[in-house]
Amino acid sequence: MKNFPTQSEIVIVGGGIAGCSAAYHLAKFGCKDVVVLERGQLTSGSTWHAAGMVGQQRASANLTRLLRYSVELYASLEAETELATGWKANGSLRLACTKDRRREYLRQLTMARSFDLETELLTPQEVAEMCPGMDVSDLDCGLYTASDGVANPSDITMSLAKGARNRGVKIFEGTGVLGFEIENGSVVGVKTTRGDIKCDKVLVAAGTWSRELGRMAGVNIPVQPSHHQYMVTEKLEGLSPTMPSLRDPDKLTYYKEEVGGLVCGGYEFNPIPHLPRPTLNDEEFKLFPEEFDHFEQFMPSMMERFPGLANAGIKQWFNGLEGFTEDTYFILGEAPEVRNFFVSTGYNAMGIAAGGGAGMAIATWMLEGEAPFDLWPVDIRRFSQFHWSDNAVRTRSLEGQGHHFALHWPYYEFQKGRPLRKSAIYDRLKANGASFGAKAGWERANWFAPQGVEPVDQYAWSNFNWMPHVAEEHRACREDVAVFDQSSFSKAMLVGPDAEKFLQRICAGNMAKAPGRLTYTQILNAKGGIESDLTIARIAEDKYYVVTGTAMATRDFNFIEKSIQDETVSLINITSQYGVLGLMGPKSRELLASITEASLDGADFPFGHVKDIMVAGAPVRAMRMSFVGELGWELHIPSEYMQTVYDRLKQAGEAYGLKDAGYRALDGLRIEKRMCVWGAEVTPDENPFEAGIGFAVDFDKNVDFVGRAALEDARNRPLGRRLVSFTVENKDVVLLGRETIYRNGVQVGYLTSGGFGHSVGMPVGLGYVSNKAGVDKAFIEQGEYELEVAGVLTPAQVHFHPVYDPSSEKVRA
């Protein structure tokens, strides 16, 4: 067709807030050869009927940073494009009606300070002054963020589209996508109703249609379309046009002022899914008939909160579709299945709030090959193979949607779609009193209940019902021996004649060790940030056994495979072939020696080595290592032998005080020892020196490994931040992570992890202390420290070294 391009560097599918923001930022960053394809008209999917409330705070510092960027962009966009955006920085209020909600807000207040977001707790009287016409008689408090605001979703999108067009982006409405052209694992073209376009990269930003578009390319996009309703009332007497947007989670409702009336909506515990698959022929600007019987559950609370609603007319009713995900986070990044195929979707009804920042982030990702900063919570690689199941995605996403306004308890576990992935000894652990949590679909024992105790979490803000039982598991690991089922570890074999050469290039550690050696190593990015945190065992000259975290299989294995250049090497995911038992504690050698045919003394089986041995008659890959700071082995066992080995360990272990232990104990043990977890202490934003794991970097190897130049520069400069440990003498304090760190009264960071150290008898945490002039041992130790915990400053002790560190002689002997 005339003027329709046959080639473009980048093709964006979707003309809503996500697609137009990405186009705007791509052009702003210098990439002008961009085509946007919209099936109908711009905004005609989900964008146009969005409520337009923009709140910034999230549970991640970088997601808060991303949404702060949205606010800054919306505040300036109208001046640039000369198109109105409807942006109004009227602030936001979250209302609390219960003491539990107040405690949640106190945690959020501290978290906001940790993330440099100005937030304050208001009394009911202060809330009433800001919101005339609202009944505050049942309120406990309100959480206020002055810099939040509201926007007109369609106007914001049109303004972004104009900004993109002004920089050369071409936008084609009325153009449906029929499929994608894939060659050698990369997208190279888009098939449309107007003709085919060759391209280098594709971005799918099509909201509720994204999953179907992904199927066309063999890409898994786990987003579930679901109904969301709200109404717009006629004018209400007394409403202020500057009233903050309101979220009333104890009543499951939200509000914003609009032309003298109210937008009133809610997030119910029983949302309605949209079951038909979206198609090219779906109606534009589609709204569904009112589901008033379903919406009626909100009405009593709405009229109690705003008594004027009882006499107000309804000007407009919206029942539209939004895309939801199981964990309530949106989906961003390059698809692991197809190179150069990017995704920006699944915004869980927060697309306007996230749209500006997400557009910046995905544009950076597409142009530079990596996100501008760590965005793991929204990374598309967090999903697993089971997310190809529509039933699984629907069930789990509805639970996520229903959780929108629920209390966000510490250690909360979603329940739908479980159990799914189970280790070979799941039933045995269950019979032994395991209380399970889920990660990446795996059932993992969190803790074990003794006989007569129900193995169920009772959610609370403190005095957790499982704490005494975890303390016993912790004690067994420190004093006797404990066994952990760690079968959910992601495991792969890297094989090929160039295996060593390849790993030497991408890993910071020395991968040229002889077969039989273990290496704890990182894969870095060009800036020296930590992309992957791995244990790799060399099995043979051309074979390496790679172990990473439960949730990291898609991300780490995709990252490794994408890093292969001209090397002859292959990566094979063998996670399901092996179960893993972590046998840890001072008596682990004696116990294991009683059921193995191999010698386990320090001379025959040194620390940092791997051997294939026989245990209870079964072939076992034994790895001499420790994540808890005690003598121990990871036993990697072919799945069909797991039950035999576990049963024999339990039988023989009675003489050594063996206890089953779960991940809650494991977390406390590793925090005491300051063992890092990827996604908490180590991410693409931290380098090994800052994290205190510079020992894992081998500068002596004569290889220009990825990130080497950045690390050589970093080690010659003062560190701007350093990971350290903290303890609090007050045992009633609960550390969960994200608590603000103050040094001599000045904010210097926040905790990345928190828990209770049963070996030291007090709360413990890990966190980065920052200082532009440099952070050394003297700077760390010469300060007086406090932690802000749930809005209260608490004296804390800083530790340059781990708070619990058994002698290396004992662990390595």
XYZ file of C-alpha atoms in Angstrom, residues 149-793:
645
model
C -1.039 12.668 40.741
C -3.608 11.938 38.042
C -3.560 12.179 34.266
C -5.893 11.803 31.317
C -4.782 8.477 29.797
C -5.782 9.292 26.213
C -4.274 12.785 26.334
C -0.994 11.506 27.784
C -0.788 8.868 25.048
C -1.600 11.328 22.254
C 1.023 13.703 23.592
C 3.623 10.920 23.589
C 2.565 9.958 20.058
C 2.977 13.543 18.891
C 6.411 13.723 20.502
C 7.363 10.533 18.695
C 6.024 11.751 15.332
C 7.861 15.048 15.744
C 11.086 13.045 15.917
C 10.339 10.931 12.844
C 8.379 7.917 14.128
C 5.709 6.634 11.712
C 2.377 5.562 13.225
C -0.161 3.487 11.288
C -3.648 2.985 12.677
C -6.086 0.416 11.308
C -3.232 -2.061 10.780
C -3.524 -5.551 12.207
C -0.628 -7.951 12.748
C -1.030 -11.408 11.193
C 2.257 -12.971 12.244
C 6.025 -12.662 12.529
C 8.915 -13.856 10.423
C 11.566 -15.724 12.398
C 14.985 -16.729 11.032
C 17.708 -18.523 12.999
C 15.965 -17.777 16.277
C 15.575 -14.026 15.643
C 12.614 -11.963 14.532
C 13.232 -10.387 11.127
C 9.818 -9.228 10.004
C 6.165 -8.527 10.764
C 3.235 -9.657 8.619
C 0.392 -7.130 8.637
C -2.954 -6.510 6.981
C -1.214 -3.848 4.860
C 1.802 -5.926 3.874
C 5.019 -7.242 5.331
C 7.706 -5.174 7.048
C 11.288 -6.334 7.437
C 12.802 -5.218 10.717
C 15.660 -5.719 13.158
C 13.579 -5.684 16.347
C 9.968 -5.945 17.441
C 8.203 -4.674 20.537
C 4.833 -6.170 21.463
C 2.984 -3.626 23.600
C -0.539 -4.765 22.858
C -2.077 -5.109 26.313
C -4.617 -7.912 26.531
C -3.793 -9.001 22.961
C -0.117 -9.573 23.787
C -0.422 -13.248 24.721
C -1.985 -14.088 21.348
C 0.648 -12.097 19.467
C 3.342 -13.908 21.411
C 1.913 -17.276 20.370
C 2.392 -16.278 16.727
C 6.139 -16.066 17.347
C 6.461 -18.932 19.831
C 6.876 -16.488 22.731
C 5.258 -17.062 26.116
C 3.602 -13.893 27.499
C 1.682 -14.873 30.666
C -0.942 -12.132 30.810
C -4.631 -12.741 31.590
C -7.380 -10.382 30.366
C -9.805 -9.645 33.176
C -12.709 -7.305 33.784
C -12.295 -4.126 35.789
C -15.210 -1.803 36.552
C -15.590 1.739 37.782
C -18.197 4.482 37.553
C -18.065 8.259 37.114
C -20.681 10.221 39.040
C -22.405 13.506 38.436
C -21.171 16.456 40.480
C -21.026 16.063 44.245
C -21.377 19.081 46.480
C -18.249 20.086 48.350
C -15.650 18.067 46.439
C -12.356 19.879 46.011
C -10.685 19.772 42.583
C -7.361 19.426 44.410
C -8.480 16.382 46.411
C -5.772 13.679 46.339
C -6.583 10.442 44.593
C -7.718 7.942 47.225
C -7.125 4.263 47.774
C -9.221 2.674 50.509
C -7.905 -0.907 50.566
C -9.731 -2.040 53.704
C -12.926 -1.279 51.752
C -11.392 -2.573 48.452
C -12.162 0.762 46.766
C -10.504 3.786 45.141
C -11.590 7.304 44.141
C -10.471 10.371 42.257
C -12.107 13.705 41.607
C -13.194 14.313 38.001
C -14.969 17.497 36.883
C -16.670 17.856 40.245
C -17.753 14.237 40.402
C -16.053 11.083 41.565
C -14.439 8.187 39.774
C -15.295 5.218 42.020
C -13.864 1.746 41.496
C -12.591 -1.261 43.345
C -10.514 -4.418 43.328
C -12.550 -7.366 44.495
C -11.286 -10.673 45.866
C -13.341 -12.493 43.206
C -12.489 -10.844 39.853
C -14.159 -11.879 36.597
C -11.800 -13.284 33.929
C -12.331 -12.721 30.224
C -12.318 -16.224 28.790
C -12.439 -15.780 24.974
C -9.077 -15.302 23.326
C -8.622 -11.763 21.969
C -8.690 -11.550 18.149
C -7.905 -9.084 15.391
C -11.617 -8.529 14.918
C -12.311 -7.364 18.475
C -14.266 -4.143 18.728
C -12.361 -0.899 19.235
C -12.978 1.124 22.401
C -14.777 -1.950 23.702
C -16.802 -1.768 26.901
C -18.907 -4.569 28.335
C -22.342 -4.325 29.923
C -22.417 -3.372 33.569
C -21.913 -6.260 35.979
C -23.785 -4.396 38.674
C -24.501 -7.475 40.767
C -20.762 -8.000 40.987
C -19.944 -4.326 41.567
C -22.625 -4.046 44.247
C -20.243 -5.445 46.870
C -18.431 -2.079 46.827
C -21.482 0.196 47.074
C -22.140 0.155 50.847
C -18.524 1.056 51.580
C -18.506 3.739 48.902
C -21.583 5.420 50.305
C -20.196 5.208 53.827
C -16.973 6.859 52.695
C -18.724 9.529 50.619
C -22.276 9.947 51.960
C -23.072 12.277 49.063
C -22.980 9.296 46.698
C -26.376 8.181 47.993
C -27.991 11.017 45.992
C -25.547 11.221 43.087
C -26.338 10.192 39.544
C -24.033 8.000 37.500
C -22.684 9.852 34.476
C -20.738 6.970 32.935
C -19.985 3.308 33.646
C -16.844 1.508 32.583
C -16.468 -2.268 32.374
C -13.317 -2.847 30.376
C -10.515 -5.342 30.113
C -7.098 -5.004 31.721
C -4.141 -7.385 31.524
C -3.115 -9.005 34.814
C -0.199 -11.208 35.892
C 0.125 -13.688 38.735
C 2.536 -11.606 40.820
C 0.902 -8.199 40.096
C 4.032 -6.949 38.260
C 4.075 -5.995 34.585
C 6.151 -7.729 31.903
C 9.165 -6.090 30.292
C 12.219 -7.192 28.344
C 13.515 -9.393 25.570
C 11.700 -12.709 25.189
C 13.955 -15.696 25.935
C 12.482 -17.741 23.085
C 13.192 -15.327 20.193
C 16.049 -12.851 19.915
C 15.193 -9.186 19.329
C 11.544 -9.802 20.261
C 10.690 -7.430 23.120
C 7.622 -7.145 25.313
C 5.975 -4.352 27.334
C 2.595 -5.445 28.678
C 0.557 -6.866 31.574
C 0.327 -3.644 33.557
C -2.243 -4.824 36.126
C -4.302 -1.633 35.749
C -1.273 0.560 36.514
C -0.270 1.226 32.900
C -0.573 4.991 33.144
C 1.539 5.127 36.302
C 4.221 2.892 34.814
C 3.905 3.846 31.160
C 6.355 6.740 31.068
C 9.128 4.962 32.951
C 8.509 1.625 31.254
C 8.810 3.294 27.847
C 12.149 4.752 28.843
C 13.343 1.408 30.182
C 12.320 -0.744 27.217
C 13.749 1.786 24.753
C 17.071 1.676 26.590
C 16.921 -2.130 26.662
C 16.277 -2.350 22.909
C 19.042 0.074 21.979
C 21.742 -0.884 24.481
C 21.034 -4.580 24.976
C 20.326 -4.246 28.705
C 17.944 -2.449 31.027
C 19.000 0.954 32.411
C 19.078 -0.607 35.906
C 17.988 -3.817 37.565
C 14.366 -4.568 36.691
C 14.179 -8.213 37.710
C 10.702 -7.941 39.343
C 9.180 -7.160 35.908
C 11.596 -9.127 33.693
C 9.805 -11.505 31.298
C 12.450 -14.124 32.120
C 10.950 -14.616 35.594
C 8.374 -16.971 34.096
C 8.697 -20.717 33.532
C 7.559 -23.378 31.087
C 4.338 -24.025 32.980
C 3.217 -20.498 32.100
C 2.381 -21.789 28.620
C -0.750 -23.206 30.250
C -3.725 -20.857 29.840
C -5.445 -22.497 32.797
C -2.423 -21.967 35.040
C -2.024 -18.338 33.957
C -5.729 -17.647 34.463
C -5.943 -19.245 37.901
C -2.795 -17.622 39.228
C -3.402 -14.194 37.663
C -6.899 -13.967 39.115
C -5.420 -14.603 42.535
C -2.890 -11.847 41.894
C -5.619 -9.433 40.800
C -7.691 -10.311 43.862
C -4.702 -9.592 46.086
C -4.465 -5.973 44.886
C -5.943 -4.443 48.037
C -5.274 -7.304 50.445
C -2.954 -6.827 53.409
C 0.608 -7.444 52.290
C 1.746 -9.672 55.135
C 5.397 -10.610 55.581
C 6.192 -14.064 54.199
C 2.885 -14.237 52.340
C 2.400 -17.246 50.042
C -0.018 -17.363 47.096
C -2.045 -20.586 46.989
C -3.658 -21.031 43.574
C -2.337 -23.592 41.101
C -0.497 -25.518 43.809
C 1.104 -27.937 44.222
C 2.658 -28.048 40.764
C 6.375 -28.850 40.740
C 7.281 -31.294 43.507
C 10.580 -32.895 44.407
C 10.805 -36.674 44.648
C 10.580 -36.476 48.464
C 7.682 -34.000 48.646
C 5.333 -36.554 50.226
C 7.954 -37.536 52.801
C 8.557 -33.929 53.758
C 4.834 -33.325 54.007
C 4.481 -36.336 56.292
C 7.334 -34.931 58.403
C 5.424 -31.685 59.012
C 6.675 -29.455 56.196
C 4.967 -26.116 55.656
C 5.504 -25.385 51.981
C 6.042 -22.193 50.061
C 6.207 -21.831 46.291
C 8.857 -20.410 44.003
C 8.887 -20.702 40.210
C 6.157 -23.312 40.619
C 8.266 -25.469 42.964
C 6.936 -26.570 46.324
C 9.697 -25.877 48.854
C 9.651 -26.614 52.567
C 9.726 -23.309 54.447
C 9.709 -24.866 57.925
C 8.786 -28.052 59.748
C 6.115 -28.344 62.409
C 6.724 -30.796 65.251
C 4.114 -33.392 66.040
C 0.896 -31.807 67.279
C 1.521 -28.440 65.524
C -0.317 -27.539 62.320
C 2.210 -26.690 59.559
C 0.424 -23.506 58.478
C 1.635 -19.906 58.512
C -0.463 -17.661 60.728
C 0.099 -14.266 59.149
C 1.237 -11.517 61.492
C 3.608 -8.551 61.682
C 5.635 -10.082 64.528
C 5.775 -13.119 66.826
C 5.517 -15.451 63.853
C 4.084 -18.835 64.802
C 6.869 -20.670 62.975
C 9.774 -18.853 64.631
C 10.419 -21.345 67.491
C 10.465 -24.269 65.058
C 12.827 -22.495 62.665
C 15.059 -21.755 65.661
C 15.392 -25.504 66.287
C 16.260 -26.145 62.643
C 18.815 -23.337 62.818
C 20.333 -24.765 66.012
C 20.600 -28.250 64.493
C 22.555 -26.865 61.540
C 24.951 -24.945 63.784
C 25.439 -27.643 66.440
C 24.602 -31.011 64.845
C 23.426 -31.551 61.281
C 20.437 -30.535 59.154
C 19.154 -31.672 55.774
C 17.562 -29.252 53.297
C 15.646 -30.302 50.196
C 17.109 -27.982 47.555
C 15.909 -29.907 44.521
C 14.474 -26.715 43.048
C 17.971 -25.453 42.183
C 18.199 -24.781 38.444
C 20.796 -27.103 36.920
C 22.415 -27.388 33.482
C 25.289 -29.092 31.692
C 27.570 -26.956 29.573
C 29.325 -29.215 27.091
C 31.590 -28.860 24.106
C 35.253 -28.572 23.112
C 35.192 -24.794 23.752
C 33.469 -25.027 27.149
C 36.493 -23.773 29.096
C 37.259 -21.008 26.615
C 33.650 -19.831 26.685
C 33.345 -19.799 30.471
C 36.679 -18.072 30.877
C 35.358 -15.284 28.677
C 31.981 -14.771 30.342
C 32.815 -15.602 33.991
C 34.803 -13.455 36.407
C 36.212 -16.517 38.182
C 38.878 -18.912 36.989
C 37.105 -21.639 35.036
C 40.329 -23.376 33.912
C 40.591 -25.439 37.093
C 41.057 -29.180 36.728
C 38.060 -31.533 36.611
C 36.768 -32.179 40.109
C 36.911 -28.522 41.176
C 34.091 -26.137 42.086
C 34.064 -22.441 41.295
C 31.769 -19.835 42.822
C 31.613 -17.165 40.146
C 29.674 -14.285 38.687
C 28.785 -13.424 35.132
C 29.097 -9.665 34.779
C 27.854 -7.022 32.396
C 30.143 -4.503 30.741
C 29.698 -2.137 33.712
C 30.890 -4.809 36.140
C 27.386 -5.423 37.522
C 26.389 -8.949 38.457
C 24.111 -10.583 35.902
C 24.364 -14.111 37.305
C 25.624 -15.646 40.539
C 26.570 -19.284 39.970
C 28.281 -22.378 41.268
C 30.000 -24.286 38.480
C 31.582 -27.723 38.837
C 34.046 -28.971 36.241
C 33.164 -32.588 35.548
C 35.510 -33.238 32.605
C 37.681 -31.307 30.189
C 34.634 -30.523 28.052
C 31.841 -30.702 30.665
C 30.723 -28.274 33.359
C 27.792 -28.632 35.752
C 26.097 -25.258 36.308
C 23.896 -24.559 39.351
C 21.856 -21.417 39.957
C 18.801 -20.294 41.911
C 15.304 -21.741 41.730
C 13.779 -18.796 39.851
C 16.813 -18.174 37.657
C 16.621 -21.004 35.092
C 15.052 -18.966 32.295
C 17.068 -15.829 32.984
C 20.511 -17.312 33.611
C 20.383 -20.044 31.011
C 19.060 -17.608 28.399
C 21.813 -15.139 29.307
C 24.463 -17.833 28.939
C 23.125 -19.060 25.605
C 22.926 -15.526 24.210
C 26.557 -15.005 25.205
C 27.811 -17.814 22.930
C 29.720 -16.332 20.008
C 31.900 -18.539 17.793
C 32.505 -21.141 20.513
C 31.444 -24.741 19.999
C 29.448 -25.277 23.163
C 25.905 -26.218 24.195
C 23.853 -25.674 27.353
C 21.376 -28.373 28.381
C 18.822 -27.741 31.135
C 18.792 -30.838 33.370
C 16.962 -29.360 36.378
C 14.425 -32.186 36.525
C 17.038 -34.932 36.289
C 18.553 -34.254 39.697
C 17.221 -33.682 43.182
C 19.441 -31.968 45.734
C 19.895 -32.557 49.451
C 21.939 -30.008 51.360
C 23.585 -31.784 54.284
C 24.980 -29.078 56.547
C 26.412 -28.897 60.047
C 29.422 -29.945 62.150
C 28.303 -33.597 62.128
C 27.582 -33.761 58.394
C 30.851 -35.570 57.640
C 30.268 -38.250 60.266
C 26.717 -38.846 59.095
C 27.556 -38.948 55.393
C 30.591 -41.147 56.022
C 28.344 -43.736 57.681
C 26.378 -44.350 54.457
C 28.950 -43.749 51.693
C 31.753 -45.832 50.275
C 33.960 -42.795 49.681
C 36.532 -41.178 51.949
C 35.353 -37.772 53.137
C 38.356 -36.559 55.102
C 39.829 -33.210 54.202
C 42.778 -34.658 52.303
C 40.673 -36.939 50.104
C 37.705 -34.596 49.651
C 38.813 -30.958 50.118
C 36.534 -27.920 50.288
C 35.616 -26.615 46.821
C 35.724 -30.022 45.165
C 33.124 -32.222 43.492
C 33.122 -36.015 43.302
C 30.783 -38.678 42.014
C 30.393 -41.059 44.948
C 28.077 -43.856 46.083
C 25.674 -43.021 48.911
C 23.291 -45.682 50.233
C 23.966 -47.605 47.030
C 23.018 -44.660 44.799
C 25.250 -42.616 42.460
C 25.542 -39.110 43.896
C 27.367 -35.996 42.723
C 28.706 -34.601 46.001
C 29.790 -30.950 46.075
C 31.835 -29.846 49.085
C 30.565 -26.329 49.754
C 28.459 -24.348 52.209
C 25.859 -21.594 51.982
C 25.334 -21.506 55.747
C 28.870 -21.207 57.089
C 29.172 -24.787 58.321
C 30.852 -27.978 57.179
C 28.646 -29.510 54.519
C 27.901 -31.063 51.163
C 25.349 -30.539 48.456
C 24.283 -33.993 47.264
C 23.017 -33.888 43.687
C 21.099 -37.105 43.207
C 19.418 -38.591 40.115
C 15.706 -38.137 40.789
C 14.922 -41.845 40.913
C 17.370 -42.312 43.811
C 16.226 -39.318 45.898
C 13.841 -41.220 48.144
C 16.380 -43.960 48.854
C 19.148 -41.528 49.805
C 16.831 -39.341 51.899
C 15.400 -42.340 53.774
C 18.849 -43.692 54.546
C 20.086 -40.276 55.710
C 17.109 -39.927 58.040
C 17.617 -43.410 59.417
C 21.347 -43.019 60.003
C 20.910 -39.417 61.112
C 19.059 -40.322 64.294
C 22.424 -40.989 65.910
C 23.710 -37.532 64.950
C 20.730 -35.307 65.794
C 19.711 -34.824 62.137
C 16.741 -32.507 61.574
C 14.796 -31.563 58.466
C 15.202 -27.851 57.818
C 13.524 -25.423 55.458
C 14.164 -22.210 53.592
C 13.257 -19.911 56.503
C 16.125 -21.422 58.511
C 18.382 -21.335 55.458
C 17.742 -17.625 55.017
C 18.591 -16.809 58.634
C 21.734 -18.920 58.477
C 22.982 -17.276 55.297
C 22.231 -13.728 56.560
C 24.329 -14.409 59.672
C 27.180 -15.560 57.412
C 26.540 -12.715 54.924
C 25.980 -14.988 51.962
C 24.573 -12.993 49.057
C 21.379 -13.788 47.164
C 20.941 -12.606 43.590
C 18.086 -10.115 43.397
C 18.691 -8.901 46.943
C 22.378 -8.311 47.738
C 23.669 -8.767 44.197
C 22.060 -7.493 40.984
C 23.235 -5.909 37.712
C 23.579 -2.663 39.700
C 26.271 -3.929 42.134
C 29.812 -5.033 41.421
C 31.614 -7.802 43.349
C 33.750 -5.383 45.374
C 30.720 -3.519 46.663
C 29.101 -6.832 47.589
C 32.204 -8.064 49.402
C 32.749 -10.966 47.002
C 35.760 -9.605 45.154
C 37.557 -12.820 46.139
C 35.537 -14.561 43.405
C 37.117 -12.402 40.680
C 40.333 -13.760 39.157
C 42.439 -10.986 37.687
C 45.359 -13.384 37.276
C 43.773 -15.281 34.420
C 45.019 -13.973 31.105
C 41.531 -13.426 29.699
C 39.625 -10.248 28.940
C 36.437 -11.489 30.577
C 33.219 -9.482 30.317
C 33.292 -6.641 32.824
C 37.022 -6.862 33.486
C 37.819 -3.313 32.379
C 35.068 -1.907 34.600
C 36.287 -3.913 37.615
C 39.916 -2.924 37.093
C 38.795 0.675 37.117
C 36.615 0.106 40.187
C 39.322 -1.547 42.267
C 41.548 1.495 41.790
C 38.933 3.876 43.163
C 37.297 4.186 46.580
C 34.112 2.164 46.859
C 31.010 4.314 46.828
C 29.088 1.723 48.838
C 29.743 -1.483 50.712
C 27.621 -4.392 51.882
C 27.772 -4.783 55.655
C 25.863 -6.561 58.419
C 23.683 -5.109 61.154
C 22.335 -6.408 64.447
C 19.704 -4.950 66.763
C 19.749 -5.764 70.457
C 16.000 -5.313 70.837
C 14.683 -8.805 70.057
C 11.171 -7.501 69.446
C 12.282 -5.613 66.352
C 11.356 -7.363 63.104
C 13.718 -6.849 60.177
C 12.317 -7.791 56.783
C 14.483 -5.796 54.379
C 14.052 -2.232 53.014
C 14.538 -0.674 56.480
C 16.364 2.662 56.224
C 19.988 2.889 57.437
C 21.159 6.060 59.202
C 24.790 6.812 60.029
C 25.292 9.669 62.452
C 21.746 10.777 61.658
C 22.258 10.815 57.877
C 20.485 8.364 55.578
C 23.108 6.160 53.886
C 21.172 3.185 52.498
C 18.656 0.472 53.299
C 18.627 -3.203 54.193
C 18.553 -5.687 51.336
C 17.643 -8.616 53.623
C 16.483 -9.024 57.197
C 15.654 -11.801 59.620
C 16.493 -13.227 63.014
C 19.935 -14.646 63.796
C 19.281 -17.522 66.155
C 23.023 -18.140 66.567
C 23.578 -14.592 67.829
C 20.176 -14.260 69.483
C 19.046 -11.034 67.847
C 17.625 -9.534 64.635
C 20.150 -9.379 61.790
C 20.199 -7.635 58.438
C 22.352 -6.957 55.410
C 22.537 -3.634 53.622
C 24.675 -1.266 51.598
C 26.200 1.781 53.267
C 26.890 4.540 50.726
C 29.157 7.574 50.724
C 30.252 9.530 47.643
C 33.708 10.156 49.108
C 34.246 6.435 49.664
C 33.352 3.658 52.067
C 36.200 1.857 53.814
C 36.454 -0.097 57.056
C 37.147 3.041 59.089
C 34.131 4.859 57.646
C 31.917 1.882 58.421
C 33.099 1.313 61.970
C 33.437 4.916 63.111
C 29.776 5.769 62.651
C 26.819 5.492 65.012
C 23.967 3.636 63.333
C 20.212 3.486 63.535
C 17.673 1.564 61.483
C 14.246 2.963 60.787
C 11.847 0.049 61.288
C 8.150 0.677 60.643
C 8.607 4.404 61.206
C 10.650 4.074 64.419
C 14.382 4.681 64.759
